[in-house]
mmCIF file of C-alpha atoms and ligand atoms in Angstrom:
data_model
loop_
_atom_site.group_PDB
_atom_site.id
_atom_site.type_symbol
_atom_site.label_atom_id
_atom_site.label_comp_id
_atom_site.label_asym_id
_atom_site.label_seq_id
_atom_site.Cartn_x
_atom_site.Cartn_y
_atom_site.Cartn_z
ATOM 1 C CA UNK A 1 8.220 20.930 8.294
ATOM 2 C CA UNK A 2 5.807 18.226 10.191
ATOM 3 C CA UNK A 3 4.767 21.470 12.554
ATOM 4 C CA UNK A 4 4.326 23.515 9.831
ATOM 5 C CA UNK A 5 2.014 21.329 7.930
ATOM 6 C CA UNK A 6 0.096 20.218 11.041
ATOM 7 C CA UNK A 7 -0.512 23.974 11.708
ATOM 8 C CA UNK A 8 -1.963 24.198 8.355
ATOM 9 C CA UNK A 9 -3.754 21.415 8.522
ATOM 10 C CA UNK A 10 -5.128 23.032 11.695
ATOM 11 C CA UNK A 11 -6.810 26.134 10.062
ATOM 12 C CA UNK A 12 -8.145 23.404 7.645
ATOM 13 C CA UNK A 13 -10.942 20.783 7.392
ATOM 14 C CA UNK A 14 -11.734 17.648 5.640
ATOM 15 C CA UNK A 15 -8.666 15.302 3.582
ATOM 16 C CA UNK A 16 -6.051 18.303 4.658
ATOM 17 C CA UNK A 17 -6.289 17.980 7.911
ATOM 18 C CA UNK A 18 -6.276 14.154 8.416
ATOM 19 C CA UNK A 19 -3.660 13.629 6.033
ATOM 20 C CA UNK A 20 -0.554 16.443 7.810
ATOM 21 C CA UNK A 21 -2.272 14.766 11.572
ATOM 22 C CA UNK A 22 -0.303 11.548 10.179
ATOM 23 C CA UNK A 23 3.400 12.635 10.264
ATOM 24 C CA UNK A 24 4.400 12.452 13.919
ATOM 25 C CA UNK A 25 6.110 9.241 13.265
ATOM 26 C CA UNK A 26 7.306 7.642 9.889
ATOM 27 C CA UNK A 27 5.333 4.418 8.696
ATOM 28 C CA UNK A 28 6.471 0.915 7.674
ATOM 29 C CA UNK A 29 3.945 -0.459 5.559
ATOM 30 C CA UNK A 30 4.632 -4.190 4.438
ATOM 31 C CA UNK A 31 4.968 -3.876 0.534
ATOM 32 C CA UNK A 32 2.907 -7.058 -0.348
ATOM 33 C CA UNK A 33 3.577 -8.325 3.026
ATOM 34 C CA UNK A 34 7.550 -9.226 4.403
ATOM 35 C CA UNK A 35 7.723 -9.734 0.352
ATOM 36 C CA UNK A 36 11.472 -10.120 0.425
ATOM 37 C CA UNK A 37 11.214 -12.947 2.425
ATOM 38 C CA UNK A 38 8.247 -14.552 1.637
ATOM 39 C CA UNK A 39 5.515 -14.915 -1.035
ATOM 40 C CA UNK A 40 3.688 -11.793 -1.462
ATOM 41 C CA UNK A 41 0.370 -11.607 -0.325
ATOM 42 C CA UNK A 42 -0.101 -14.635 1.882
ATOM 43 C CA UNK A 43 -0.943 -14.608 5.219
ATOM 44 C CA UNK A 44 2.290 -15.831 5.919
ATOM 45 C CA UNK A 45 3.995 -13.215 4.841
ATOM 46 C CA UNK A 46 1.635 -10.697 6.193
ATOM 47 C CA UNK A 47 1.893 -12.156 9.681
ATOM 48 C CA UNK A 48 6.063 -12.060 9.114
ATOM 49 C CA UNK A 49 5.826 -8.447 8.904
ATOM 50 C CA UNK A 50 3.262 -7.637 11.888
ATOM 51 C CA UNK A 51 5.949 -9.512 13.766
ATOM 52 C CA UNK A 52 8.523 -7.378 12.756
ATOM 53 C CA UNK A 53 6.448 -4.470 13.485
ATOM 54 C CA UNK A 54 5.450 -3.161 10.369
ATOM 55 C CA UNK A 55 2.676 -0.605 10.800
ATOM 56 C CA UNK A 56 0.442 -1.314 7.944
ATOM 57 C CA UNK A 57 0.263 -4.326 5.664
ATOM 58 C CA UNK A 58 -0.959 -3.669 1.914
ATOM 59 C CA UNK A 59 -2.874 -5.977 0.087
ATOM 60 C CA UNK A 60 -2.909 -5.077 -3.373
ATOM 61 C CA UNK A 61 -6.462 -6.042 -5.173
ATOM 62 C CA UNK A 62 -7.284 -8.281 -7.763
ATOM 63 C CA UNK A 63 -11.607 -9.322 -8.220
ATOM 64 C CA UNK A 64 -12.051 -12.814 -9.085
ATOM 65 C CA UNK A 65 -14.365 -13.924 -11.790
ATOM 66 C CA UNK A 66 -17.684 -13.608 -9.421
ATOM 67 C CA UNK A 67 -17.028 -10.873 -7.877
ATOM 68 C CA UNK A 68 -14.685 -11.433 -4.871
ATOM 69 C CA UNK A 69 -11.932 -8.817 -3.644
ATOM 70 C CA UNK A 70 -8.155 -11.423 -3.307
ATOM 71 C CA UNK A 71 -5.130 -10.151 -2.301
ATOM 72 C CA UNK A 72 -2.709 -9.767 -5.854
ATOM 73 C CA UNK A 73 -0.924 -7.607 -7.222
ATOM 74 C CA UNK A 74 -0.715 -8.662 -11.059
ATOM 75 C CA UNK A 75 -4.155 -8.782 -13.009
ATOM 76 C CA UNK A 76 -2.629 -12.759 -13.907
ATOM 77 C CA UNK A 77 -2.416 -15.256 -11.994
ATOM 78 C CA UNK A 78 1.309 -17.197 -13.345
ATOM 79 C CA UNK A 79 4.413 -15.110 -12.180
ATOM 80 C CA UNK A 80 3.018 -15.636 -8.201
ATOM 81 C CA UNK A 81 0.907 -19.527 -8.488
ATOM 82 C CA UNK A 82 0.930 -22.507 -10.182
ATOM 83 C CA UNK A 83 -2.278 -21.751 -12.180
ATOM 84 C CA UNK A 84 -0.335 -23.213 -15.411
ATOM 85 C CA UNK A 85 -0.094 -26.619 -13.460
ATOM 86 C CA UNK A 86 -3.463 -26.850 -12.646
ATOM 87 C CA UNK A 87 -5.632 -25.534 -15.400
ATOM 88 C CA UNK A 88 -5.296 -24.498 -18.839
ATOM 89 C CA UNK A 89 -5.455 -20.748 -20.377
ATOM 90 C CA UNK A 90 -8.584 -19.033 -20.701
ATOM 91 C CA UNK A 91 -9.299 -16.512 -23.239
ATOM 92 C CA UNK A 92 -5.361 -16.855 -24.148
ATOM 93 C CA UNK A 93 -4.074 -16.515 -20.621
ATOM 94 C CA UNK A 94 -4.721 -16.558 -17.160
ATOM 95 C CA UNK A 95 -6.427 -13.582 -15.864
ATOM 96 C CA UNK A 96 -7.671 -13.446 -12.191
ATOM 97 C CA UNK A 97 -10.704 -12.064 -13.648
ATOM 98 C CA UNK A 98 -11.744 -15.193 -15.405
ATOM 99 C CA UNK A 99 -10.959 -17.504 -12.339
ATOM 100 C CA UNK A 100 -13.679 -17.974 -9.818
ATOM 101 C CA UNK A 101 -13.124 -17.679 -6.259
ATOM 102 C CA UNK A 102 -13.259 -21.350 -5.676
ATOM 103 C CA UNK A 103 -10.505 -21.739 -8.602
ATOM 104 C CA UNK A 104 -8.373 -19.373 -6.972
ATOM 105 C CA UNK A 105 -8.658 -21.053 -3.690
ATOM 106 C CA UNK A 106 -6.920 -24.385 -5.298
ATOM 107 C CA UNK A 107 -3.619 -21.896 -6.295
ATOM 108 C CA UNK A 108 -0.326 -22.246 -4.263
ATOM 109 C CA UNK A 109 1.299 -18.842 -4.114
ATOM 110 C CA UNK A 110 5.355 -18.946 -4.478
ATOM 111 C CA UNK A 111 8.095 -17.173 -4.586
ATOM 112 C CA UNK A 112 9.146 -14.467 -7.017
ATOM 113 C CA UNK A 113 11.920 -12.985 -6.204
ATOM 114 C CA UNK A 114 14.079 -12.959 -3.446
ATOM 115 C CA UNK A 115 11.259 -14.775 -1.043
ATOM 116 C CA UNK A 116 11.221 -18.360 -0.130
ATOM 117 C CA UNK A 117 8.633 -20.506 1.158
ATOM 118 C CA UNK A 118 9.861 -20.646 5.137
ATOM 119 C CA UNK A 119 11.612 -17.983 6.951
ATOM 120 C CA UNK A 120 14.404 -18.909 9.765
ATOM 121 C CA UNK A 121 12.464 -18.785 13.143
ATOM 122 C CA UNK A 122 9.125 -18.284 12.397
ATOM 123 C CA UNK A 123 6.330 -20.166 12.053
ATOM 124 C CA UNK A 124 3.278 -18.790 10.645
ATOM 125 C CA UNK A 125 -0.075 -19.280 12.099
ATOM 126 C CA UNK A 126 -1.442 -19.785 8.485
ATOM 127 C CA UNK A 127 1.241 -22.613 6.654
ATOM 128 C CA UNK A 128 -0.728 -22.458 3.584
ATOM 129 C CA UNK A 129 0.635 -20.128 0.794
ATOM 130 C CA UNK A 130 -2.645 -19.647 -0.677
ATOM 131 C CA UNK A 131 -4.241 -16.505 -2.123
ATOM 132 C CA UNK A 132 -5.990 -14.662 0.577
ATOM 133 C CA UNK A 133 -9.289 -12.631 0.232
ATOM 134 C CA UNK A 134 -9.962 -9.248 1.241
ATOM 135 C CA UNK A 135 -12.323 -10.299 3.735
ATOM 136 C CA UNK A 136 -9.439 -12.858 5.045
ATOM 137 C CA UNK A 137 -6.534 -9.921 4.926
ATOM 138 C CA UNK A 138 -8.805 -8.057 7.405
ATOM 139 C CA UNK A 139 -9.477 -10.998 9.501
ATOM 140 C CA UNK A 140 -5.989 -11.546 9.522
ATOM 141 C CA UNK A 141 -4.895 -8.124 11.030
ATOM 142 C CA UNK A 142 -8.025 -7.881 13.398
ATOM 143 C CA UNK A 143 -6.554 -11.147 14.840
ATOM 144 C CA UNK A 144 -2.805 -10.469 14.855
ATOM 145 C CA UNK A 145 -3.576 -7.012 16.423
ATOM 146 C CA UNK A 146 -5.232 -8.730 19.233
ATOM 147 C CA UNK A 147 -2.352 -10.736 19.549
ATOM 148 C CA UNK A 148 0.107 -8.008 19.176
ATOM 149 C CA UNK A 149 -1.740 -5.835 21.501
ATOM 150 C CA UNK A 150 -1.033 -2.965 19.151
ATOM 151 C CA UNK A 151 -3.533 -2.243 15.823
ATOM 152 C CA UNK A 152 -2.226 -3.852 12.711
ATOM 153 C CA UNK A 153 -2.607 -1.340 10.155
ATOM 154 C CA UNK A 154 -4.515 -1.841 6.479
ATOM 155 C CA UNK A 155 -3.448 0.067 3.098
ATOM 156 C CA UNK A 156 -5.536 -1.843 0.488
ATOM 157 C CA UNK A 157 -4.663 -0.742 -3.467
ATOM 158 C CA UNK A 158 -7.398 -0.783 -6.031
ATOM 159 C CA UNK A 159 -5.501 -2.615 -8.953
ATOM 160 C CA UNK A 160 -8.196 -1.677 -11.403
ATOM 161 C CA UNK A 161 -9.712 1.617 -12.155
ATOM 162 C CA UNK A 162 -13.143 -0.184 -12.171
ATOM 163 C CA UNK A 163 -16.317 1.299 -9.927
ATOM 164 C CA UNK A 164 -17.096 -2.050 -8.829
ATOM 165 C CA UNK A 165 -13.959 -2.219 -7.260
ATOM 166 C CA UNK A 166 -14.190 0.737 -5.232
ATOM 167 C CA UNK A 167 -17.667 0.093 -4.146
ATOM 168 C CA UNK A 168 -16.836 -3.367 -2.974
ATOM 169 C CA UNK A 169 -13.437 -1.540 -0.940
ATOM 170 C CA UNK A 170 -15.407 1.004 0.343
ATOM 171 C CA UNK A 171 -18.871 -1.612 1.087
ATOM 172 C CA UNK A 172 -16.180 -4.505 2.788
ATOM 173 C CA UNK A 173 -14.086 -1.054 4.892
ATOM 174 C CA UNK A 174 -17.638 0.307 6.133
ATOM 175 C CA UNK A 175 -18.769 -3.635 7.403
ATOM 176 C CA UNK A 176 -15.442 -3.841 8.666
ATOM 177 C CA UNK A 177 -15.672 -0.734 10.811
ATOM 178 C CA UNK A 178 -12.694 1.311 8.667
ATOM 179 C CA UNK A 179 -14.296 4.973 8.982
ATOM 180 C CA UNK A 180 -11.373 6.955 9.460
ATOM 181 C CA UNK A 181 -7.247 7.076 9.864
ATOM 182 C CA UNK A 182 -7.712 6.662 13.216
ATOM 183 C CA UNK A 183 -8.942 3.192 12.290
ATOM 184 C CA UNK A 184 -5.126 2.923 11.138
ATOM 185 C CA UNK A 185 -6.648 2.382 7.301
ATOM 186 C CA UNK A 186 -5.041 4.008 3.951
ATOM 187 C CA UNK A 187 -7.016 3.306 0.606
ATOM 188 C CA UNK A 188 -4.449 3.603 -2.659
ATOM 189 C CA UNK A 189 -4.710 3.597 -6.058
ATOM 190 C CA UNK A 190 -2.441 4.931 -9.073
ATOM 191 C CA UNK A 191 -5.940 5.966 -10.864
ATOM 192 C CA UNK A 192 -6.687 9.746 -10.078
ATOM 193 C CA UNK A 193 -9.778 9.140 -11.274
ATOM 194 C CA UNK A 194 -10.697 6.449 -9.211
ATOM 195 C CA UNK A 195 -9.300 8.822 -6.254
ATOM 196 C CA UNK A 196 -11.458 11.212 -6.800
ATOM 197 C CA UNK A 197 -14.278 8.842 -7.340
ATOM 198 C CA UNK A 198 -13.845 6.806 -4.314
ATOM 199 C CA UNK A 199 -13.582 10.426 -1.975
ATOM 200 C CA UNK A 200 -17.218 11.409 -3.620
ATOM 201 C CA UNK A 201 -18.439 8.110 -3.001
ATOM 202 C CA UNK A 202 -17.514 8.154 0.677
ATOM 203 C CA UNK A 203 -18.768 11.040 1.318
ATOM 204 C CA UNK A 204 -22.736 10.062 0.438
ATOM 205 C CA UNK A 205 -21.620 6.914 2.981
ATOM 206 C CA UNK A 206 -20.173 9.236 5.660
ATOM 207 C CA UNK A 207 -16.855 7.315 5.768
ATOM 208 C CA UNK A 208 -13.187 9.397 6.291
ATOM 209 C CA UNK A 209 -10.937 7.596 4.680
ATOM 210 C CA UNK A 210 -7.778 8.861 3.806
ATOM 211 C CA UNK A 211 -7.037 8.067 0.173
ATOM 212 C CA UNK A 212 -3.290 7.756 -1.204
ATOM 213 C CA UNK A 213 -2.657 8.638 -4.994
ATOM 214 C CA UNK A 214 0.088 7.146 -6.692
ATOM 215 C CA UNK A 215 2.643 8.105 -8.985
ATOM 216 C CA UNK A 216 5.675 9.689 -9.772
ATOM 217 C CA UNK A 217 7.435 13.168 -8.328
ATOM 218 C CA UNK A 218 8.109 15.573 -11.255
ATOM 219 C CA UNK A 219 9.927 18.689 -10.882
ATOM 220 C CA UNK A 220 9.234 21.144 -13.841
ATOM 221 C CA UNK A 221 12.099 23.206 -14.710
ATOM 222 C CA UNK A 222 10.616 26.129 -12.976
ATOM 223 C CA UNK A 223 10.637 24.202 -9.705
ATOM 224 C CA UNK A 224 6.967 23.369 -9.513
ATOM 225 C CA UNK A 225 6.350 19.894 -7.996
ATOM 226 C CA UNK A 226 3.729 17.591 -9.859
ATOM 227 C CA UNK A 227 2.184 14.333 -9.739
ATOM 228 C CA UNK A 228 2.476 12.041 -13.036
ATOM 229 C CA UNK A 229 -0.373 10.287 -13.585
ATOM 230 C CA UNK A 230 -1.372 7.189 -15.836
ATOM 231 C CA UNK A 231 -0.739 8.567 -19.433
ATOM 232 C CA UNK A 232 1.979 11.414 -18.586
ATOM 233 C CA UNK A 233 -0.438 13.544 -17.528
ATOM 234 C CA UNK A 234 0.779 16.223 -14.494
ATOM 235 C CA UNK A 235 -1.454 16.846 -11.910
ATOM 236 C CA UNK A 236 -0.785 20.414 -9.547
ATOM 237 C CA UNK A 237 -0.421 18.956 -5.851
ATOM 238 C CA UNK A 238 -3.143 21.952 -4.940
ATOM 239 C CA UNK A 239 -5.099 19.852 -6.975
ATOM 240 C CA UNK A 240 -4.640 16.501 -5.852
ATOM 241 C CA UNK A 241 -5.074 17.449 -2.026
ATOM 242 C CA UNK A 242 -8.914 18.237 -2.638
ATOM 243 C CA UNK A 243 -9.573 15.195 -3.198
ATOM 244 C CA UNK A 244 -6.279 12.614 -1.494
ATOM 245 C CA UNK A 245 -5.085 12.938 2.018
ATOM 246 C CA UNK A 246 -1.549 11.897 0.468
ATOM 247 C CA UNK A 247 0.653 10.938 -2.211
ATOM 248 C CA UNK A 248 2.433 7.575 -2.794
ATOM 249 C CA UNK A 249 5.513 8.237 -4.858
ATOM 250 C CA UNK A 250 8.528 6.154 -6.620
ATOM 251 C CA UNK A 251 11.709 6.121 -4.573
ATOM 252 C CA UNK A 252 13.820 5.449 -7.469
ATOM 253 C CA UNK A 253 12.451 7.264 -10.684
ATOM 254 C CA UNK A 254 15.876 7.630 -12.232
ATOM 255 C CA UNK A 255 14.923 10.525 -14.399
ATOM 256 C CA UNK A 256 12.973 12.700 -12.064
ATOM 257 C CA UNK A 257 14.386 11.493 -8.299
ATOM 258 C CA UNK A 258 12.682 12.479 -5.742
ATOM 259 C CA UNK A 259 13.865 15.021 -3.549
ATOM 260 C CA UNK A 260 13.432 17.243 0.170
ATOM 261 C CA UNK A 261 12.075 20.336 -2.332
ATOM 262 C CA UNK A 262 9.226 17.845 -3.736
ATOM 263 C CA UNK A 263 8.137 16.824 -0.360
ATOM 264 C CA UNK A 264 8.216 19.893 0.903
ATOM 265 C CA UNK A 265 6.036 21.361 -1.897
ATOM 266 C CA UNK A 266 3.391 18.266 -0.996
ATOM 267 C CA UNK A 267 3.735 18.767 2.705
ATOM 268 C CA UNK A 268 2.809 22.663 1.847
ATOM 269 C CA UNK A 269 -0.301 21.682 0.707
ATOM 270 C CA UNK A 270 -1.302 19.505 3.251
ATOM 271 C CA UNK A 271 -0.535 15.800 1.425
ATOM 272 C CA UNK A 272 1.485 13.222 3.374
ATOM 273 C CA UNK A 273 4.103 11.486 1.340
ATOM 274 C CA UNK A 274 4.945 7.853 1.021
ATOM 275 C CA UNK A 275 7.585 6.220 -0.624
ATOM 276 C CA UNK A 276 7.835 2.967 -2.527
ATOM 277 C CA UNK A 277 9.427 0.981 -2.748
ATOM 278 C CA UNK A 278 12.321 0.027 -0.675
ATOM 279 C CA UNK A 279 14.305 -3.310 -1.428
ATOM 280 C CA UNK A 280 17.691 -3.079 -0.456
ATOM 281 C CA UNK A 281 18.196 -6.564 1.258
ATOM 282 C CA UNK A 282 21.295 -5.545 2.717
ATOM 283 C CA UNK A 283 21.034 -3.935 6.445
ATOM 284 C CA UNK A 284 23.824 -1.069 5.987
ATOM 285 C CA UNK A 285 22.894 -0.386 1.952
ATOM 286 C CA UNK A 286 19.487 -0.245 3.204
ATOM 287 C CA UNK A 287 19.881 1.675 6.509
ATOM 288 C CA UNK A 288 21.441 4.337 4.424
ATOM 289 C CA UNK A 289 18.668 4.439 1.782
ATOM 290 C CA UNK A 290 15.976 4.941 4.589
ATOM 291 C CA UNK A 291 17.914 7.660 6.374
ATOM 292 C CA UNK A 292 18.423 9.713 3.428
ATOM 293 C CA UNK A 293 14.342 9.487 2.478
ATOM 294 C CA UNK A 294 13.370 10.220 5.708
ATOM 295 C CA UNK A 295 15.385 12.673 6.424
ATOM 296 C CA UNK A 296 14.284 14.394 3.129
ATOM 297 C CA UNK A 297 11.027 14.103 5.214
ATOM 298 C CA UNK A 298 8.858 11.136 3.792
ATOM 299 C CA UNK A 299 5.699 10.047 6.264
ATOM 300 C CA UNK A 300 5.774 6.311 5.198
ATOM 301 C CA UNK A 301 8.177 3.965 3.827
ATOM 302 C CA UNK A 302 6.468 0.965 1.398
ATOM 303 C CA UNK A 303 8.942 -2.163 2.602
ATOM 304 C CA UNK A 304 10.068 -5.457 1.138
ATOM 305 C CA UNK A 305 12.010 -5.484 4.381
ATOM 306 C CA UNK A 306 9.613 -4.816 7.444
ATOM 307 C CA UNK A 307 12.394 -5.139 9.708
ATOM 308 C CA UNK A 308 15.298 -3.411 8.170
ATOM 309 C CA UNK A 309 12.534 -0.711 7.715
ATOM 310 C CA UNK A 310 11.488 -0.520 11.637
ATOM 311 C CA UNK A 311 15.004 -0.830 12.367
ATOM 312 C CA UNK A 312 16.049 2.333 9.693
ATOM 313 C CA UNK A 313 12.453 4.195 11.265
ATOM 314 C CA UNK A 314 13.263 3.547 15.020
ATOM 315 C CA UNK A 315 16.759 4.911 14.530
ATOM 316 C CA UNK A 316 16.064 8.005 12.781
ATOM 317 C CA UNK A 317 13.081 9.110 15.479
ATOM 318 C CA UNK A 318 15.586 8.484 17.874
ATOM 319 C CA UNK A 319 18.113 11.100 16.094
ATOM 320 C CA UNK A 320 17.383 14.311 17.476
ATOM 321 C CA UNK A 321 16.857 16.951 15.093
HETATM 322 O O1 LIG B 401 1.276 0.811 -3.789
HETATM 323 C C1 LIG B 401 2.545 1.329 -3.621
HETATM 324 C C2 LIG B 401 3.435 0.425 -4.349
HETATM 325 O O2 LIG B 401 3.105 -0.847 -3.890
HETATM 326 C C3 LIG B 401 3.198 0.544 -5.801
HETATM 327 O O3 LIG B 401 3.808 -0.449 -6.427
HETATM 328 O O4 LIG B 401 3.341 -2.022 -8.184
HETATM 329 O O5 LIG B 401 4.017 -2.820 -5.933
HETATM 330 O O6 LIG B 401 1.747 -1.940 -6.312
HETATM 331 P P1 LIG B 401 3.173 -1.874 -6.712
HETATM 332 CA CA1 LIG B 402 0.779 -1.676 -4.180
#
């Protein structure tokens, strides 16, 4: 299927190509960093997952109160700090839009879930569990790839389907010197709209960035694969490849799983698929779960686990077809 895209791709030119170009190998990308072990999005936890050879760390984003990009998934700031112990609610709650950088800089980040604060042999270069910005995320895997003598992907999501955020993505990638995937750089977002904005907008700036959309992997009864959008609303995956490189879809969508006759349909057209998320904690559950996605031909894996996901990616590469 991967030769059969690429060869598409080939007679093809803009977001088409780039995005079939990406599946020679399966990527790990570090949902919210090594998230099952540590807090998500801290340094920390990003720096957990480089080390266990995750391909891309995602930093979801949140914008602070004047205007600065942080690394967050919710739009609040109490299920991952302890905001409530430090200040009171504003405007009846705690949103990170009505906390200044400086504020946000106070927070501790902790656990949710399964993380904890330390993880058993490692020692991060960055103790502090505090809320990272943008800026810092990218500092972060500029360094560690220097260190790692291999480049430390970046998959940034636009939380909010808000202009300002995608101009102050696409302003901070083009400083940064993120033109292209080559620069080992996804952009994501669950907005369609703000997919298709951010690929006219990087145009005018000259930038290639291939752009994920989000969402879940319908299959009509007639056996056409779409994308579900915010609101229920399908979207043909013609349409969404002339505007995303790829698709980022739900892994465990009880009603509508996904399946080798979806991906095929997006690899058809040219989209590389990713799937999220994977958070099976234990090796041989999750070792199975991998296998059986990637064999149904998925192009990147969103991890809780980096390295049960390296471990599950290495192995099935290694499995000739
Ligand atoms: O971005 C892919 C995946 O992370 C979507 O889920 O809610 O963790 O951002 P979420
Ligand atoms: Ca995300």
């Amino acid at each position: 299927m991967r030769a059969a895209a690429l060869l598409l791709a080939t007679a093809l030119c803009g977001p088409l190509a780039q995005a079939a170009d990406q599946g020679a190998r399966p990527l790990v990308i570090a949902h919210r960093g090594a998230s099952g072990y540590l807090p998500e999005h801290t340094l920390a936890g990003y720096e957990l997952a480089a080390k266990m050879g995750a391909d891309y760390i995602e930093p979801d984003l949140q914008m602070t109160s004047d205007g600065v990009l942080v690394a967050m998934h919710d739009d609040t700031l109490p299920r991952t700090t302890n905001v409530a112990d430090l200040f009171v609610a504003r405007n009846g709650g705690y949103k990170v839009a009505d906390f200044s950088l400086a504020e946000i800089r106070t927070l501790t980040v902790r656990p949710t879930t399964t993380g904890a604060t330390t993880h058993p042999g490692f020692t991060p270069r960055f103790a502090e569990l505090r809320v990272p910005t943008f800026d810092e995320v990218i500092a972060f895997a500029k360094a560690q790839s220097a260190l790692a003598g291999r480049t430390i992907g970046i998959y940034p999501e636009a939380k909010q389907a808000d202009p300002a955020m995608e101009d102050k993505i696409l302003a901070t990638l083009q400083r940064e010197k993120y033109a292209s995937a080559a620069d080992k750089v996804f952009v994501q977002s669950f907005s369609d709209a703000t997919v298709k904005s951010l690929d006219a907008k990087q145009r005018l700036l000259g930038l290639k960035l291939p752009l994920i959309l989000l969402g879940h992997a319908i299959t009509l009864p007639d056996g056409s694969a779409m994308l579900a959008a915010p609101g229920g609303r399908m979207l043909s995956l013609k349409d969404v490849a002339t505007y995303a490189h790829g698709v980022g879809v739900a892994i465990a969508n009880a009603k509508y799983p996904l399946t080798k006759h979806w991906v095929d349909q997006a690899h058809a057209v040219g989209l590389a698929v990713h799937g999220w998320t994977f958070a099976k904690a234990d090796p041989a559950t999750a070792a199975a779960e991998y296998e059986g996605f990637l064999t149904m031909g998925l192009d990147g894996v969103f991890s809780n686990y980096s390295d049960l996901a390296v471990t599950a990616r290495n192995a099935f590469v290694a499995t000739p077809k």
